[in-house]
Coordinates of C-alpha atoms and ligand atoms in Angstrom, one line a residue:
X11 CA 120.0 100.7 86.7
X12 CA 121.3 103.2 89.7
X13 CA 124.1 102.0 92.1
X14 CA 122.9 103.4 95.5
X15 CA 125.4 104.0 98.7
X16 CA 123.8 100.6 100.1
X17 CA 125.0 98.9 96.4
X18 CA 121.2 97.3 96.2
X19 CA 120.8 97.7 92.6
X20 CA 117.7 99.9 91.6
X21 CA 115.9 101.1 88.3
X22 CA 114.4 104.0 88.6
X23 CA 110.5 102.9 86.9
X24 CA 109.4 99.2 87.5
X25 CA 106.3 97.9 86.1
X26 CA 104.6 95.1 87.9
X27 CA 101.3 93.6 86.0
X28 CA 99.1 91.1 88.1
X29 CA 99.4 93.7 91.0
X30 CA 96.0 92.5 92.6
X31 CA 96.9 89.0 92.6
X32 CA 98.2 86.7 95.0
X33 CA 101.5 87.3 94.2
X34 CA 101.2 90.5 92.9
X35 CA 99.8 91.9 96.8
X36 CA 102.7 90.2 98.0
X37 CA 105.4 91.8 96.0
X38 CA 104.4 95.3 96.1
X39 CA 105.3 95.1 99.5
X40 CA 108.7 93.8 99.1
X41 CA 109.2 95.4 95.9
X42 CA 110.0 98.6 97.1
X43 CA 113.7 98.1 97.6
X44 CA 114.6 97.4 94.1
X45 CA 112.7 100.7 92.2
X46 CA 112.4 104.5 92.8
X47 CA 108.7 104.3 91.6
X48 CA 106.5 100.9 91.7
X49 CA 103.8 101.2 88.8
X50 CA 101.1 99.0 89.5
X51 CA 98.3 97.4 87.1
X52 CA 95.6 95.2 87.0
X53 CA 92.3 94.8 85.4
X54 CA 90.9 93.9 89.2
X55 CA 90.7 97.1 91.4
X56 CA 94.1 97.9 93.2
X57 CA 94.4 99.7 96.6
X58 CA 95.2 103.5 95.9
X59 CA 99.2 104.0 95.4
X60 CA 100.7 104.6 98.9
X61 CA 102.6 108.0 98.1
X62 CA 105.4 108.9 95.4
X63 CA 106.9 106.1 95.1
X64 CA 103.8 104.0 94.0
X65 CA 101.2 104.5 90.6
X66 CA 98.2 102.5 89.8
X67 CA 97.7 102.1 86.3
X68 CA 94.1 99.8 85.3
X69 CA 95.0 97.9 82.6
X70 CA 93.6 94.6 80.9
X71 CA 96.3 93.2 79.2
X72 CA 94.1 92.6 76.0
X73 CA 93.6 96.0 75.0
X74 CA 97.1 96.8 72.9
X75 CA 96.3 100.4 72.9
X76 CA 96.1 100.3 76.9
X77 CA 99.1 98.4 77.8
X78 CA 101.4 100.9 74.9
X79 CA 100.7 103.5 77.5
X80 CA 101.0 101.2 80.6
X81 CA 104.6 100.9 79.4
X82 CA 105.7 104.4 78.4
X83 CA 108.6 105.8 81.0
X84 CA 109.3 102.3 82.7
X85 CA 112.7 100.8 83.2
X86 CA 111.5 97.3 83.4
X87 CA 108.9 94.7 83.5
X88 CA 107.7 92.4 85.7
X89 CA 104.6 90.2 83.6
X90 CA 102.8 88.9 85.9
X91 CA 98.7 89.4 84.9
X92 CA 96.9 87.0 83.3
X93 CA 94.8 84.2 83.8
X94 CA 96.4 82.1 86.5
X95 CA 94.7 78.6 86.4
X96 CA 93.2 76.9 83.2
X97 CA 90.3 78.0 81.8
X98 CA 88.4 77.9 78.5
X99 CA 91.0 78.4 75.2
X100 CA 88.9 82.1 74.7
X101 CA 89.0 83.1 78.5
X102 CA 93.0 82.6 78.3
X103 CA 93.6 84.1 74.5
X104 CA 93.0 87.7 75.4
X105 CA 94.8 88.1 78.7
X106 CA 97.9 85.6 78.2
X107 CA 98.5 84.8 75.2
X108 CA 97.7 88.5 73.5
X109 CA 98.5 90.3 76.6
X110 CA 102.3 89.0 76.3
X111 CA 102.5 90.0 72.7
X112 CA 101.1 93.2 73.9
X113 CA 103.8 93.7 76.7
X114 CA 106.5 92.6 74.4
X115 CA 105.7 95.0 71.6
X116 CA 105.0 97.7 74.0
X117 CA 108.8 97.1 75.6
X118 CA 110.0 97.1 72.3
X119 CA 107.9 100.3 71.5
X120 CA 109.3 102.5 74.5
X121 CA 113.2 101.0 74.4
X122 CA 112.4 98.6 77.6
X123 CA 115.6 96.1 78.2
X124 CA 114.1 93.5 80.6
X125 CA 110.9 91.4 80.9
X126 CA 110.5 88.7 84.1
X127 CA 107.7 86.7 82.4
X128 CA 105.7 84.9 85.4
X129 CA 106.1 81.7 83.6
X130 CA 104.2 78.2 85.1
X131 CA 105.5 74.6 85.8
X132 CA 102.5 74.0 83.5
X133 CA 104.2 74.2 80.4
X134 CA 105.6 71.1 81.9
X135 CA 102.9 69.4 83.5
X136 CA 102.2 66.4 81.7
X137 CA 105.8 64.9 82.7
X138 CA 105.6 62.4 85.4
X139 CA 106.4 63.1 89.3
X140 CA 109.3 60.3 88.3
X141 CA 110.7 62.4 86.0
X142 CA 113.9 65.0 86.2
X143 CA 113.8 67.9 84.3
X144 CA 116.0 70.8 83.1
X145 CA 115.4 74.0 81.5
X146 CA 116.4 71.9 77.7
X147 CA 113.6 69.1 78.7
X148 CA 110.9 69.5 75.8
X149 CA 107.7 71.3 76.9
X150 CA 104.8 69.3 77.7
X151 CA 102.2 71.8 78.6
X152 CA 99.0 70.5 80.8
X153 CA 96.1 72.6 79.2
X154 CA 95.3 76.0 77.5
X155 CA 96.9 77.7 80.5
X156 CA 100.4 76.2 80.3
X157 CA 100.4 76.5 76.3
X158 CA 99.9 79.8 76.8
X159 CA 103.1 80.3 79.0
X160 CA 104.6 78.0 76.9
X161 CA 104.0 80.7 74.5
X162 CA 105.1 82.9 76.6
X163 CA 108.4 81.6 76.8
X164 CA 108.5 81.4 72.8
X165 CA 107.6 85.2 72.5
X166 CA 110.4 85.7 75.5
X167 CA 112.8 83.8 72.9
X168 CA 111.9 85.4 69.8
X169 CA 112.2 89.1 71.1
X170 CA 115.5 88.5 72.5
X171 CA 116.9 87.2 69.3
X172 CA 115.2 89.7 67.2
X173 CA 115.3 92.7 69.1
X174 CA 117.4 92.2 72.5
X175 CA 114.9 92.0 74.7
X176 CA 116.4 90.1 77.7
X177 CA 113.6 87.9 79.6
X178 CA 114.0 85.7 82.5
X179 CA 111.2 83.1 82.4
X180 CA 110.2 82.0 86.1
X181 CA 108.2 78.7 85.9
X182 CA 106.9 79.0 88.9
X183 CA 106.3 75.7 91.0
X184 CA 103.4 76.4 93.7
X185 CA 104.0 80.1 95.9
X186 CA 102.0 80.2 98.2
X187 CA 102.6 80.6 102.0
X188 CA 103.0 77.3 102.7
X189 CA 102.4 74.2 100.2
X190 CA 98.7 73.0 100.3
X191 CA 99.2 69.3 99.4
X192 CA 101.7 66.7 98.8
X193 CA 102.5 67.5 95.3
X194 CA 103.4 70.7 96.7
X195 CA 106.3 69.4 99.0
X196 CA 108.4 69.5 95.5
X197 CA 107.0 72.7 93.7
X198 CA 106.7 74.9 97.0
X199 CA 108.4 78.2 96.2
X200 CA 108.1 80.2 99.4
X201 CA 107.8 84.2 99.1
X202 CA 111.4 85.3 100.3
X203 CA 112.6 82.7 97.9
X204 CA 110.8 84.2 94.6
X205 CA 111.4 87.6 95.9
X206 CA 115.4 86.7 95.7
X207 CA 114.7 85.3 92.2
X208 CA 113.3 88.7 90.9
X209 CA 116.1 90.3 92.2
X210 CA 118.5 87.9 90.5
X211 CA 116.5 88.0 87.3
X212 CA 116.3 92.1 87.5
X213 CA 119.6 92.7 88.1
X214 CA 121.9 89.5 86.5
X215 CA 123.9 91.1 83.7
X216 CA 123.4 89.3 80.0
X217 CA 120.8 86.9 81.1
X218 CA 119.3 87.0 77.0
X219 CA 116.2 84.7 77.9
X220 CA 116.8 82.4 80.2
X221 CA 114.3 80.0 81.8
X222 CA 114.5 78.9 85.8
X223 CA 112.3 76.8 87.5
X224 CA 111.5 78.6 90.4
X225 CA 111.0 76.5 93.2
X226 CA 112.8 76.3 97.0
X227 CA 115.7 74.5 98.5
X228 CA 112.9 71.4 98.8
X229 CA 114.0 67.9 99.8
X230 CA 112.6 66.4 96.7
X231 CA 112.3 68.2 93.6
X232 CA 112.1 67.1 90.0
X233 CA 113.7 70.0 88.0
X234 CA 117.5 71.3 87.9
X235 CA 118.4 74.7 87.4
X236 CA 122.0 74.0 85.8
X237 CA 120.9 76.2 82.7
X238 CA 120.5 79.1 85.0
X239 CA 123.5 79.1 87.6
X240 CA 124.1 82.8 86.0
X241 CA 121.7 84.0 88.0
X242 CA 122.9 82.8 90.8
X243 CA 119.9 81.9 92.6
X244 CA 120.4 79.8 95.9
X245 CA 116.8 79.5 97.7
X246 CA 117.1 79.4 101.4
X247 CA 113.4 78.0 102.5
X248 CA 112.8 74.4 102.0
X249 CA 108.8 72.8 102.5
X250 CA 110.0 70.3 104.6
X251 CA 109.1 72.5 107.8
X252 CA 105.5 71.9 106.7
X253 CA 105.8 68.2 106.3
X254 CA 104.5 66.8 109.4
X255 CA 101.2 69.2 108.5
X256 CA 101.3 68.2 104.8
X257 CA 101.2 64.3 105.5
X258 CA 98.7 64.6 108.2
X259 CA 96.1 65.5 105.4
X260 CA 94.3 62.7 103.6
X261 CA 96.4 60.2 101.6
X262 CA 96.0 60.7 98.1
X263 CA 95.6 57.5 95.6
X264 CA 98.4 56.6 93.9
X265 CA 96.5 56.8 90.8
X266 CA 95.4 60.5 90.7
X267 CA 96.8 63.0 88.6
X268 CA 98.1 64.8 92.3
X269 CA 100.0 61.9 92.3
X270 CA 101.1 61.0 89.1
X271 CA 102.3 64.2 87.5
X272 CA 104.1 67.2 87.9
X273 CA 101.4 69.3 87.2
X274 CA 99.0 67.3 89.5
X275 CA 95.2 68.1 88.9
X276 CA 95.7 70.7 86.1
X277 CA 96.2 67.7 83.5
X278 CA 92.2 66.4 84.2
X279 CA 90.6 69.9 83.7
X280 CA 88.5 70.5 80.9
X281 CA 87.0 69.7 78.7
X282 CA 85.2 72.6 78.7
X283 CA 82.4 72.4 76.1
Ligands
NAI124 P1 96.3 85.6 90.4 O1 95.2 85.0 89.6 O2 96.0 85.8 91.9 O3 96.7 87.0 89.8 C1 96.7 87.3 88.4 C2 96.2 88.7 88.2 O4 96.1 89.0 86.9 C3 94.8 88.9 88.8 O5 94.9 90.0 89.8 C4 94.0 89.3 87.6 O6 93.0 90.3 87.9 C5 95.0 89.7 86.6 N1 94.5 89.6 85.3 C6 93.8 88.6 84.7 N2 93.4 88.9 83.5 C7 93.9 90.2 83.2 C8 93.8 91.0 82.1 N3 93.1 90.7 81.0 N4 94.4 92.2 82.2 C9 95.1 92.6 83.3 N5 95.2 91.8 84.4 C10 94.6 90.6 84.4 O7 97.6 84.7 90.2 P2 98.9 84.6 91.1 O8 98.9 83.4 91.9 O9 99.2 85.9 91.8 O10 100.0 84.5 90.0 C11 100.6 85.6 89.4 C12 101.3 85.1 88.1 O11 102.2 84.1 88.4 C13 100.3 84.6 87.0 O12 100.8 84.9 85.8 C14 100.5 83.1 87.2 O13 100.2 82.4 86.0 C15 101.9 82.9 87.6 N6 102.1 81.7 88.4 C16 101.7 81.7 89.7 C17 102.0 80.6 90.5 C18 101.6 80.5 91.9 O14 102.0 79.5 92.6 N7 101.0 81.5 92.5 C19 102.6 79.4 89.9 C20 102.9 79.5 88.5 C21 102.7 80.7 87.8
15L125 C1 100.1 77.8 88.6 O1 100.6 78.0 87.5 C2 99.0 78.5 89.2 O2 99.0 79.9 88.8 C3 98.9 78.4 90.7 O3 97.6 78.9 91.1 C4 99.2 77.0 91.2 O4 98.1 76.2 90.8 C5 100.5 76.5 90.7 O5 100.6 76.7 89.3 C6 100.7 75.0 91.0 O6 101.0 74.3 90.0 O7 100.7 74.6 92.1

């Protein structure tokens, strides 16, 4: 990390996987302010690096040999690749749950201090929409997709204690521009919100691995962050600008999975064979 004359905090190499994603297309616009050089990857093309301060790097996560040289020179990581919604156990294996082993023992490799592991409210999905949460709550993962952040989280764990790795796990509620659907009025995290939380978990001194629901100032939410006030995230959008929109779509039975839990419809997919 570089202080600058402006005292934003900076590293000088930051790695961002996912890059062609959602999120990811979002964030390398906004990412710029935190790094001297943005390296992007994905496995899906990317746009061609901008100038200097951008380099696009292909990369599927599965291939260990691949993401050891993705890795090489950067300052830290932001894990954000994968498969994002649940799939079959052998679509999910090779990008998520082997491609985090293969960032971790890449970071390791090359001396890298800090991981922000792109974590999901899926690893607590099957919990009830009645239900308050915490970072301490036991895991209840809705599928092969939230077992493999939950595994995430555990590899996040294990290399901090064995090797110092410092990780902040984001489970991320629903970010998206606005929320899409009722359940979403409590998981909405908007953009400027998670881009506050990256900067919190880049730049937060001593953070070992720490797990934050990341989610914004909503009116009715279901987790607490008190295990992560070091971070000192305070999100300033809140979904309840979208309400009136939200509740002019279809009600939703009180019986469906949207309704019931907090990982809505992700807890009725599959089976897949
Ligand atoms: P996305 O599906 O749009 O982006 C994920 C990216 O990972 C894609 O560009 C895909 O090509 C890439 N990818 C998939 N397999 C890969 C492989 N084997 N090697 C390299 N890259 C691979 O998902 P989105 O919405 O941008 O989410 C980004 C991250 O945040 C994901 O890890 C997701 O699980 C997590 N997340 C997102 C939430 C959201 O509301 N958008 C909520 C919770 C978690
Ligand atoms: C996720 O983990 C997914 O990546 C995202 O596409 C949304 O479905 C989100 O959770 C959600 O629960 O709304």
């Amino acid at each position: 990390m570089t202080p600058t004359s402006s005292a934003q905090p900076r590293v000088n190499r930051l790695l961002l996987t996912g890059a062609a994603g959602g999120l990811g297309k979002v964030l390398r616009q906004r990412l710029g302010q935190y790094a001297d050089i943005l390296r992007l990857s994905d496995i899906s093309q990317l746009e061609p690096a901008s100038g200097p301060h951008e380099e696009v790097v292909p990369c599927d996560l599965s291939d260990k040999a691949a993401v050891h040289a993705l890795v090489e020179g950067v300052d830290a990581i932001l894990h954000f690749g994968g498969v994002s919604v649940e799939r079959p156990f052998e679509e999910i294996l090779g990008a998520n749950i082997s491609g985090t082993f293969h960032i971790y023992e890449a970071a390791r490799r090359h001396g890298v201090k800090r991981v922000v592991f792109a974590s999901s409210n899926h690893v607590i999905g099957f919990y009830k929409q009645d239900q308050e949460l915490d970072a301490l709550s036991p895991r209840r993962p809705d599928g092969y997709y939230g077992l493999s952040k939950s595994y995430g989280e555990d590899m996040a764990s294990f290399y901090f204690d064995r090797y110092g790795i410092e990780t902040v796990s984001i489970r991320i509620g629903s970010s998206f521009p606005e929320p899409q659907n009722r359940r979403m009025m409590s998981t909405w995290l908007s953009f400027d919100d998670l881009t506050q939380l990256l900067e919190k978990s880049l730049f937060t001194a001593n953070v070992g691995h720490t797990i934050v629901y990341g989610m914004s100032d909503n009116a009715k939410v279901w987790w607490d962050n008190r295990y992560a006030a070091h971070l000192g995230f305070h999100a300033k959008d809140s979904s309840e600008v979208f309400r009136d929109k939200v509740e002019a779509q279809p009600p939703v039975a009180a019986n469906d999975p949207a309704a019931v839990y907090q990982g809505g419809a992700f807890v009725a997919a599959g089976p897949f064979e």
